[in-house]
CSV table of C-alpha atoms in Angstrom, one decimal:
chain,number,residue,atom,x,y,z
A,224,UNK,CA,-138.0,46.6,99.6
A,225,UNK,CA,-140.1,49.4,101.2
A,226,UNK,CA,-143.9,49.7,100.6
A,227,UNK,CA,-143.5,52.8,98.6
A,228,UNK,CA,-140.8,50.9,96.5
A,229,UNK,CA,-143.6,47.9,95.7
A,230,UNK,CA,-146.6,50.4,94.7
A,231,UNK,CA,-144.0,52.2,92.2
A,232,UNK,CA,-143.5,48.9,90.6
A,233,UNK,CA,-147.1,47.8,90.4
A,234,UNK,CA,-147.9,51.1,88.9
A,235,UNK,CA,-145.2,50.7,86.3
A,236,UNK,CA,-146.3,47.3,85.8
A,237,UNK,CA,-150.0,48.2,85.2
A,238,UNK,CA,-149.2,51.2,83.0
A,239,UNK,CA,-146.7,49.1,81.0
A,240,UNK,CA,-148.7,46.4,80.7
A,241,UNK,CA,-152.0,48.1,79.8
A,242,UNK,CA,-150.2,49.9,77.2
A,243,UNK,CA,-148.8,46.6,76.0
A,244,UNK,CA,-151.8,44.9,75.6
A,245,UNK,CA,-154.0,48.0,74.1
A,246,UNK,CA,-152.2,48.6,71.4
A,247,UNK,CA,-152.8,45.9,69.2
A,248,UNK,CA,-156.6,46.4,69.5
A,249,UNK,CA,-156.5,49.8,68.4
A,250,UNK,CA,-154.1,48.6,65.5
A,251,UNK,CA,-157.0,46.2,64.6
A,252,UNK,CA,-160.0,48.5,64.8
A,253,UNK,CA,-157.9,51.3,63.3
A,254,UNK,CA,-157.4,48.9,60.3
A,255,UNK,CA,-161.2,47.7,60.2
A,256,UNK,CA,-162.8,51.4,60.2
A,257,UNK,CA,-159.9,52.8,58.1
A,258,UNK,CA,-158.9,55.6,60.5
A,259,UNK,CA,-154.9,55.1,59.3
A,260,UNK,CA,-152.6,58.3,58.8
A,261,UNK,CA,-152.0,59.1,54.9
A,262,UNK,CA,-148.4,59.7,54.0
A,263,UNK,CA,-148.0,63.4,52.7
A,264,UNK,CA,-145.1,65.6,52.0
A,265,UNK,CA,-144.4,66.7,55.1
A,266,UNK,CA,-144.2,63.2,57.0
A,267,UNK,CA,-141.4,60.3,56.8
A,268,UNK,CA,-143.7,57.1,56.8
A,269,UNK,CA,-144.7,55.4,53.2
A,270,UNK,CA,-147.8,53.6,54.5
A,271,UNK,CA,-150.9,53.8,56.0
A,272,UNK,CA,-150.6,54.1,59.7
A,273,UNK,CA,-153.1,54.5,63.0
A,274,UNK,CA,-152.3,57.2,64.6
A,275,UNK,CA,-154.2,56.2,68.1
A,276,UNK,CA,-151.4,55.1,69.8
A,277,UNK,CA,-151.6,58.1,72.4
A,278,UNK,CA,-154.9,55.8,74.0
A,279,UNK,CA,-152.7,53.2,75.0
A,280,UNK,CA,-150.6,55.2,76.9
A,281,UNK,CA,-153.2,57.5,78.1
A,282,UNK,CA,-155.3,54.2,78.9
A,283,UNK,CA,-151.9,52.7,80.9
A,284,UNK,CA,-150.9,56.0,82.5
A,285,UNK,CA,-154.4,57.0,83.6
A,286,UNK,CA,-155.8,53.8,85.5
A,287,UNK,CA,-151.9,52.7,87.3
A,288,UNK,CA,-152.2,56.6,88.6
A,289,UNK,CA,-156.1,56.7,89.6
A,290,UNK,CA,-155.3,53.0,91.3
A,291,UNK,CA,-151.7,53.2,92.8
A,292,UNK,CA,-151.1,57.1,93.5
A,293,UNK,CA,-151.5,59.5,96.1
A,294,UNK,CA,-153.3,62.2,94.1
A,295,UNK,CA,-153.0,65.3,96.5
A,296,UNK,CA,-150.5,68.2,95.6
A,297,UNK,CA,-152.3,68.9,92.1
A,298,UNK,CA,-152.6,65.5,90.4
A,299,UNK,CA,-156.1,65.4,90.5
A,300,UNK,CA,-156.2,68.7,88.7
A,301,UNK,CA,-153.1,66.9,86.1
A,302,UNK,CA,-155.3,64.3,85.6
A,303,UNK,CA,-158.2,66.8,84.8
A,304,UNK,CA,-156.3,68.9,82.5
A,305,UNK,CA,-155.1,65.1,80.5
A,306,UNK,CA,-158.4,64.5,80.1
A,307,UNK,CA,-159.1,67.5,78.5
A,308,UNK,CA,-156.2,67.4,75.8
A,309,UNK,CA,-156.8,63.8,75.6
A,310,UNK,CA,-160.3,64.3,74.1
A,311,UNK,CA,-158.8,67.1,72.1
A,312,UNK,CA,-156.5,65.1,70.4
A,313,UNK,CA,-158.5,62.0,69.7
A,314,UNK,CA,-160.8,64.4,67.4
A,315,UNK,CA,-157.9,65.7,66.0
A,316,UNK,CA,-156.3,62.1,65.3
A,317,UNK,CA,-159.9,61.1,64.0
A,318,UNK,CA,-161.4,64.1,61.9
A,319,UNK,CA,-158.6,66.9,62.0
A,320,UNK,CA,-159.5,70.5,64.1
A,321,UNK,CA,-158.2,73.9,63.6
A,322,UNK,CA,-155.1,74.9,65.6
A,323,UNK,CA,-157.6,77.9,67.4
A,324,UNK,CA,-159.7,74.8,68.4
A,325,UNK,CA,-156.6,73.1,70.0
A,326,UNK,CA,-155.4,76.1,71.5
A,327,UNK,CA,-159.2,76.3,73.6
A,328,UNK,CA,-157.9,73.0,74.7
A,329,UNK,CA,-154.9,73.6,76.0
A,330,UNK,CA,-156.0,76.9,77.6
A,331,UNK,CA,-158.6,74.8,79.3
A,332,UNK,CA,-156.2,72.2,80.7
A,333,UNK,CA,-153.7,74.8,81.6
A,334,UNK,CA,-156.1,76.7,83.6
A,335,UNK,CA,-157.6,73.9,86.1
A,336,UNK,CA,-153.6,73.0,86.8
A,337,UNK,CA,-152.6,77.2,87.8
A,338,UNK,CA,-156.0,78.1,89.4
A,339,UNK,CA,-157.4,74.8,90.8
A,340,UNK,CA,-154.3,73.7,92.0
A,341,UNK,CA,-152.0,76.7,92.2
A,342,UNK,CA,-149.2,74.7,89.8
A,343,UNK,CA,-147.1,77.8,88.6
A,344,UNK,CA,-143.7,79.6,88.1
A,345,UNK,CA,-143.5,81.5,91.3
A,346,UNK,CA,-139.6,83.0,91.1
A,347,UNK,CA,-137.4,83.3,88.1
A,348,UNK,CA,-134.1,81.8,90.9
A,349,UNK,CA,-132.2,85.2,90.0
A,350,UNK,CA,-132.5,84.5,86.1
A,351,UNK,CA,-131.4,88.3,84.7
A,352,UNK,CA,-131.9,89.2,88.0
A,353,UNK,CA,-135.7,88.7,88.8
A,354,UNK,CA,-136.3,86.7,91.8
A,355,UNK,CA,-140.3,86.3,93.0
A,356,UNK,CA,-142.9,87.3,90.1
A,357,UNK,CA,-145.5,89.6,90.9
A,358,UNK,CA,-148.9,87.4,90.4
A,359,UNK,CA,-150.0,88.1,87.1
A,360,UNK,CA,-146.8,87.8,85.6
A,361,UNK,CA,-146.4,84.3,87.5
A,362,UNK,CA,-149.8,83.0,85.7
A,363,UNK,CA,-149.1,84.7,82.3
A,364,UNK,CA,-145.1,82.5,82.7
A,365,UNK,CA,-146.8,80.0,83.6
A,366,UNK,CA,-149.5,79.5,80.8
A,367,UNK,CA,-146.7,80.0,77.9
A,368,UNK,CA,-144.8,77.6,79.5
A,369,UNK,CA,-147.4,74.7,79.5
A,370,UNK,CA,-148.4,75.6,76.5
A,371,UNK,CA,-144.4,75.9,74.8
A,372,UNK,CA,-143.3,72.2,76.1
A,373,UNK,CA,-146.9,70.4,75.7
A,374,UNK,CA,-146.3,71.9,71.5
A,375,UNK,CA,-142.5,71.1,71.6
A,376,UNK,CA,-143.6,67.4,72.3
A,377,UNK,CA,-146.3,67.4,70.1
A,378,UNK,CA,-143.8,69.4,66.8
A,379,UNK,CA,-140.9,66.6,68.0
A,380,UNK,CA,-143.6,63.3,67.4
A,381,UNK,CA,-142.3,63.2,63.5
A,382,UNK,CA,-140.4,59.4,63.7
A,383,UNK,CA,-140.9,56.6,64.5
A,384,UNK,CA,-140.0,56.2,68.5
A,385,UNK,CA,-138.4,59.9,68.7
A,386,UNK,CA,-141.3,61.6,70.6
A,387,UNK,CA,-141.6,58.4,73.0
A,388,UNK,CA,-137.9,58.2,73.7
A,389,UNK,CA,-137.6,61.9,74.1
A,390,UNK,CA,-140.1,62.1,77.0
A,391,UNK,CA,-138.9,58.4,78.4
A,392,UNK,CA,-135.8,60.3,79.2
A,393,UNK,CA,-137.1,63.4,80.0
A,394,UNK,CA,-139.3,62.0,82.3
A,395,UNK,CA,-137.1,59.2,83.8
A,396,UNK,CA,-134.9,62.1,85.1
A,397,UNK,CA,-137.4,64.1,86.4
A,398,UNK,CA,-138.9,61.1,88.3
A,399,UNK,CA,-135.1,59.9,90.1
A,400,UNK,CA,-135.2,63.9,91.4
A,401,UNK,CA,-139.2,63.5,93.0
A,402,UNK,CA,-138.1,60.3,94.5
A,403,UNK,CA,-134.9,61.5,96.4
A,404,UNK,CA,-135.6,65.1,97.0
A,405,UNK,CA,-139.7,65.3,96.8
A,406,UNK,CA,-140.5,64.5,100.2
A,407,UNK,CA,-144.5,65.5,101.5
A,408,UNK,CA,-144.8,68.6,98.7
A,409,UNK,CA,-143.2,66.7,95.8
A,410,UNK,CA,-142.8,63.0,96.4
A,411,UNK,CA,-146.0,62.0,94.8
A,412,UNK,CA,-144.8,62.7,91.7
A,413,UNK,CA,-142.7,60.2,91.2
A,414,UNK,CA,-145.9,58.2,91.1
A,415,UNK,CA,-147.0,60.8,87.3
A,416,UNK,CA,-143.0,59.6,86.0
A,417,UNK,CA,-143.5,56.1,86.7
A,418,UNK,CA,-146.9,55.9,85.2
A,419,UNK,CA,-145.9,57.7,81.8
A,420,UNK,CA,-142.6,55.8,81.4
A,421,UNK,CA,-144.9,52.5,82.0
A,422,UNK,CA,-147.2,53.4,79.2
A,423,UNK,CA,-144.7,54.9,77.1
A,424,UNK,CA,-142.4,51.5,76.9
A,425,UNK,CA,-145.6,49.2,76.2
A,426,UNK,CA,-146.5,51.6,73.2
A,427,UNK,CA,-142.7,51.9,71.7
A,428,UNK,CA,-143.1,48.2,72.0
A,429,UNK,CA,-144.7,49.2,68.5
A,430,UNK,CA,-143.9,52.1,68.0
A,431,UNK,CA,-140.2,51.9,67.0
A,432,UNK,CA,-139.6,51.9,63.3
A,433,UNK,CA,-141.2,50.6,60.8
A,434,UNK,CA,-143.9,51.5,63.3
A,435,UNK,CA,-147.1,49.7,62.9
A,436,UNK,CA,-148.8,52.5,65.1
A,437,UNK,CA,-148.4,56.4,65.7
A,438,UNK,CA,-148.5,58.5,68.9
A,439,UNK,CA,-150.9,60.8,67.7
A,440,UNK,CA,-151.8,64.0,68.8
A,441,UNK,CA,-154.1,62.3,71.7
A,442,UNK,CA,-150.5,60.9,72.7
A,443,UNK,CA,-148.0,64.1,72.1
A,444,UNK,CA,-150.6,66.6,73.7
A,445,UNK,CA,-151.6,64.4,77.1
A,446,UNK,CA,-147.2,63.7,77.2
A,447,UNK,CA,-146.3,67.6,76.4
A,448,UNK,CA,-148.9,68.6,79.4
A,449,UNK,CA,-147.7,66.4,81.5
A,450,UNK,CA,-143.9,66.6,81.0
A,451,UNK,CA,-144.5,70.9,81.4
A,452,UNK,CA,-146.3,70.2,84.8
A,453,UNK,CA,-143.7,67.6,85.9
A,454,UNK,CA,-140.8,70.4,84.3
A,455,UNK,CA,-142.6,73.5,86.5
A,456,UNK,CA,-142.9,71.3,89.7
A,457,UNK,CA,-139.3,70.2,89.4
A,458,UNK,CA,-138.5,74.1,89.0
A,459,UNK,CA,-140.5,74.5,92.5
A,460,UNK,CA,-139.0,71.9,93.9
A,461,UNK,CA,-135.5,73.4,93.5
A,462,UNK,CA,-136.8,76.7,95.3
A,463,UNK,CA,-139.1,75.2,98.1
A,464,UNK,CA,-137.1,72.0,98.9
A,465,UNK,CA,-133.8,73.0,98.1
A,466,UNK,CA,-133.2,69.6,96.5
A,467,UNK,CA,-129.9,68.8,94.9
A,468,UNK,CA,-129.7,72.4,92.3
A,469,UNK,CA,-131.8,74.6,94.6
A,470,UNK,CA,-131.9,78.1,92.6
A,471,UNK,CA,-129.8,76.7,89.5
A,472,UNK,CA,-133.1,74.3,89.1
A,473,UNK,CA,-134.6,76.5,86.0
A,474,UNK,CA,-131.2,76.1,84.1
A,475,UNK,CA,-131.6,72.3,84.9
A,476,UNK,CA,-134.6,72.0,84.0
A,477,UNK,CA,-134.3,73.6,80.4
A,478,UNK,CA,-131.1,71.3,79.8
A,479,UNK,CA,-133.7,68.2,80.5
A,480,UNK,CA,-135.7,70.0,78.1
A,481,UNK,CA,-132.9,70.7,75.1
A,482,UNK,CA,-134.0,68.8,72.4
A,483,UNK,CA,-137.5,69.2,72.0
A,484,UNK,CA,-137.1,73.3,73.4
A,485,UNK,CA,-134.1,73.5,70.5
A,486,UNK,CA,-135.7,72.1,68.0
A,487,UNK,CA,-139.0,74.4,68.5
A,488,UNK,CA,-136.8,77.1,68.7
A,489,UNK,CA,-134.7,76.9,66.0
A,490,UNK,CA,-137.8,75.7,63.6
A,491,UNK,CA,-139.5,78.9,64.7
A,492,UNK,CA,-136.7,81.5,64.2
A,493,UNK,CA,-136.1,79.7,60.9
A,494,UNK,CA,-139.9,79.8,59.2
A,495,UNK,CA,-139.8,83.6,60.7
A,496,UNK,CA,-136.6,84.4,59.1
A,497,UNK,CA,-138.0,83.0,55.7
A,498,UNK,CA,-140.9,85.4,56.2
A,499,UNK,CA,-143.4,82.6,56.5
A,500,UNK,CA,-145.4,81.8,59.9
A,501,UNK,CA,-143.7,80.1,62.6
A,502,UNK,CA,-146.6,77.3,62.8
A,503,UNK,CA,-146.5,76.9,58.7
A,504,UNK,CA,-145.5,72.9,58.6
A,505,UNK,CA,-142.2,71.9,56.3
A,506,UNK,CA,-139.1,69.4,56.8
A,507,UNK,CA,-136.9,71.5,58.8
A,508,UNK,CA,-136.8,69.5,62.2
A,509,UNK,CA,-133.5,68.5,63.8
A,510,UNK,CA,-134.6,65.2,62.7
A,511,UNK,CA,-135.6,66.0,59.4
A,512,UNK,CA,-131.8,67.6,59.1
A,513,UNK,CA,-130.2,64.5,60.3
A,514,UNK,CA,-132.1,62.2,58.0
A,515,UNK,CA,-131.1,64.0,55.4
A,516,UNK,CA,-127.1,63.6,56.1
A,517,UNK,CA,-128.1,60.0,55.6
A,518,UNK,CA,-128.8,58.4,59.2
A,519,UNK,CA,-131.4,56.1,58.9
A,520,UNK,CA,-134.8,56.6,61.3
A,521,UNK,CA,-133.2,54.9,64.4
A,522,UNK,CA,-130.1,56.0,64.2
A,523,UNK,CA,-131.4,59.4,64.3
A,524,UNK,CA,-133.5,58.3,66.8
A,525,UNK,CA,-130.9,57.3,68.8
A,526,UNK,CA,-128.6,60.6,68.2
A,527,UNK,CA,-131.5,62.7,69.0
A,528,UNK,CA,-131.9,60.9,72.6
A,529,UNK,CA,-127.6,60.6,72.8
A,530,UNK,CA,-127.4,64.3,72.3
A,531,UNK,CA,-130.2,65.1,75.0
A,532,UNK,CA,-129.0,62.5,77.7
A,533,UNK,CA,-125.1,64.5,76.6
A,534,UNK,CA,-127.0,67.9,78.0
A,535,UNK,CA,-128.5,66.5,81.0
A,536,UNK,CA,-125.6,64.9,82.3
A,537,UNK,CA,-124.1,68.5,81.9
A,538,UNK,CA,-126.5,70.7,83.7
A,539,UNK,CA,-126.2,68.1,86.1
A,540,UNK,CA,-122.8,67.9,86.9
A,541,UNK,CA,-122.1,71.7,86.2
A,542,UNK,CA,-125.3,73.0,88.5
A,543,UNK,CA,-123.3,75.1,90.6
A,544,UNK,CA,-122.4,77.4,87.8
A,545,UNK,CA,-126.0,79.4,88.4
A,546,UNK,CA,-128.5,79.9,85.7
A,547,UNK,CA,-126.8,82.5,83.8
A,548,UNK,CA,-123.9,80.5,82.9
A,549,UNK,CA,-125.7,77.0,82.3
A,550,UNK,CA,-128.4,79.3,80.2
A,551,UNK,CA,-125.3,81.1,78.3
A,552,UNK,CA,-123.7,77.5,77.5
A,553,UNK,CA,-126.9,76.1,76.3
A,554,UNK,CA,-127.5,78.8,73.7
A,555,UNK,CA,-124.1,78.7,72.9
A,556,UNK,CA,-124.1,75.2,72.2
A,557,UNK,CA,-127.3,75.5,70.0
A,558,UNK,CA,-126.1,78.2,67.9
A,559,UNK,CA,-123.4,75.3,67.2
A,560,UNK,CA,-125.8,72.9,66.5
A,561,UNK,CA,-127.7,75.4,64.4
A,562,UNK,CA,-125.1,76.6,62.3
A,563,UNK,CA,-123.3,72.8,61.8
A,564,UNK,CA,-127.0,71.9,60.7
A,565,UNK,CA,-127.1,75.0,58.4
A,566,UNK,CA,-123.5,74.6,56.9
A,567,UNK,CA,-124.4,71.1,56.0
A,568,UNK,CA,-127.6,71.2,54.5
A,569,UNK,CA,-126.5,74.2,51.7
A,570,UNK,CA,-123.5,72.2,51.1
A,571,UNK,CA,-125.6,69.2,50.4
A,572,UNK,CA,-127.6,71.5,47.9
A,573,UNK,CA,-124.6,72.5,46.2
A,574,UNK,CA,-123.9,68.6,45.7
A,575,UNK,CA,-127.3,67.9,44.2
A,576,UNK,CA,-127.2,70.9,42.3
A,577,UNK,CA,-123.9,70.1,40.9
A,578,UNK,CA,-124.6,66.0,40.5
């Protein structure tokens, strides 16, 4: 075993096992200053529940990367930006802050990653036909697309384990393609995978239902960030490397994406086309859907991460079809997903309303 092959698993092993041993501490001081998470209407737990679990993994992810990595090639500014959302969603775990107020956050993070560190979108790879973006456009791409993944992670954390698996997959992808293609310009991050798929398993440790602790928003916004900066290096990878997709690597890397980019999606165009705001909170998730055909939290849990594993392995294997074909298929097969999800849930009305 190689040296690099040792420091990957002592940074897992640190991550993992600061995670592991964090999380009952914040369970207990959660519990003695009765900072717990109320059930409401919109959520799926009964109980009272901390919703701190994101310090654990921030806690594991943070010191195995500070200790174990190579933090050239923009993870120093990564690690800046985390900090930054971190802080922004402890406050919000702890007193609740306006979504302007998180927005500042994220706007903060996103610029020390594109201007500190030059971290952006620099060719659409022939995507309708637009190859390198003129600079502006690049930064503006850029900034939407931190911001759209870090707030798909963040809408997706809505039971128990979904959000943790989601970017445990996600990100255990992402981190095979650094190690074998990432060489000098890439290969460190393999290092940011293994560090978040270390925290992430000591927290679903407890995390898996009935959870006895929450992500958070401290947890889905530091994951969403870093997932989006892990998804737009992958994309450069693919255009400056070659690597195995070379310009097919945007298609790729929105089938890694598909179920927390879907779901946003489809919960947006929904809300809009009930006239109400896209950001207005109700029980319209994919996994609020699939609960209510009667799967029980892991089972849905474990559809959820089935059906996104089913998409990666086809972009994978069906890469050579360009992005306009694997783009075409994947909105294709959503539109499927929407309308099978649509179909059922008015002819479940009709069977309440006629029971």
């Amino acid at each position: 075993m190689n040296a690099l092959g040792i420091q990957l698993g002592l940074s897992f092993l640190w991550a993992f096992l600061v995670a592991l041993f964090a999380v009952p501490s914040i369970i207990y001081i959660a519990h003695l200053k009765n900072m717990l998470d109320t059930p409401n209407v919109r959520t799926v737990h009964e109980s009272l529940t901390p919703r701190l679990g994101g310090v654990a993994v921030f806690a594991g992810f943070m010191s195995a990367l500070t200790i174990f990595a190579d933090l050239s090639n923009g993870i120093q500014q990564l690690l800046a930006g985390c900090i930054v959302l971190f802080f922004v969603g402890l406050k919000d775990d702890l007193v609740s802050i306006s979504v302007s107020k998180k927005f500042v956050g994220q706007l903060l993070a996103t610029g020390v990653v594109m201007i500190m560190a030059d971290i952006r979108v620099t060719s659409f790879q022939g995507i309708l036909g637009i190859h390198e973006l003129p600079i502006g456009i690049s930064y503006a791409f850029t900034f939407l697309a931190i911001v759209g993944i870090t707030n798909a992670i963040n809408l997706i954390d809505g039971l128990d384990g979904l959000a943790g698996t989601i970017v445990l997959i996600i990100t255990s992808t992402y981190g095979y393609y650094f190690a074998r293609y990432g060489g000098t310009g890439y290969g460190n991050y393999v290092f940011v995978s293994v560090c978040l798929i270390g925290g992430m398993l000591g927290f679903l440790r407890y995390n898996f239902h009935r959870a006895s602790i929450f992500m958070g928003d401290t947890g889905s916004l530091v994951c969403g960030f870093i997932v989006s900066i892990l998804t737009i290096q992958f994309i450069e990878m693919g255009l400056k490397v070659g690597g195995p997709f070379a310009a097919s690597s945007p298609a790729v890397a929105i089938g890694i994406l598909f179920v927390p980019l879907f779901d946003t999606l489809r919960v947006f165009i929904v809300r809009m086309m009930a006239g109400r705001s896209p950001f207005s909170p109700d029980k319209n998730h994919v996994h609020h859907r699939i609960l209510a055909m009667g799967f029980q939290q892991i089972s849905t849990v474990m559809l959820l991460g089935l059906l996104n594993l089913v998409v990666i392995l086809f972009v994978i294997n069906f890469a050579a079809l360009g992005n306009t074909l694997l783009i075409g298929a994947l909105v294709a097969f959503s539109v499927l997903i929407s309308i099978f999800l649509g179909v059922y849930q008015s002819r479940s009305a009709q069977q309440r309303v006629a029971s």
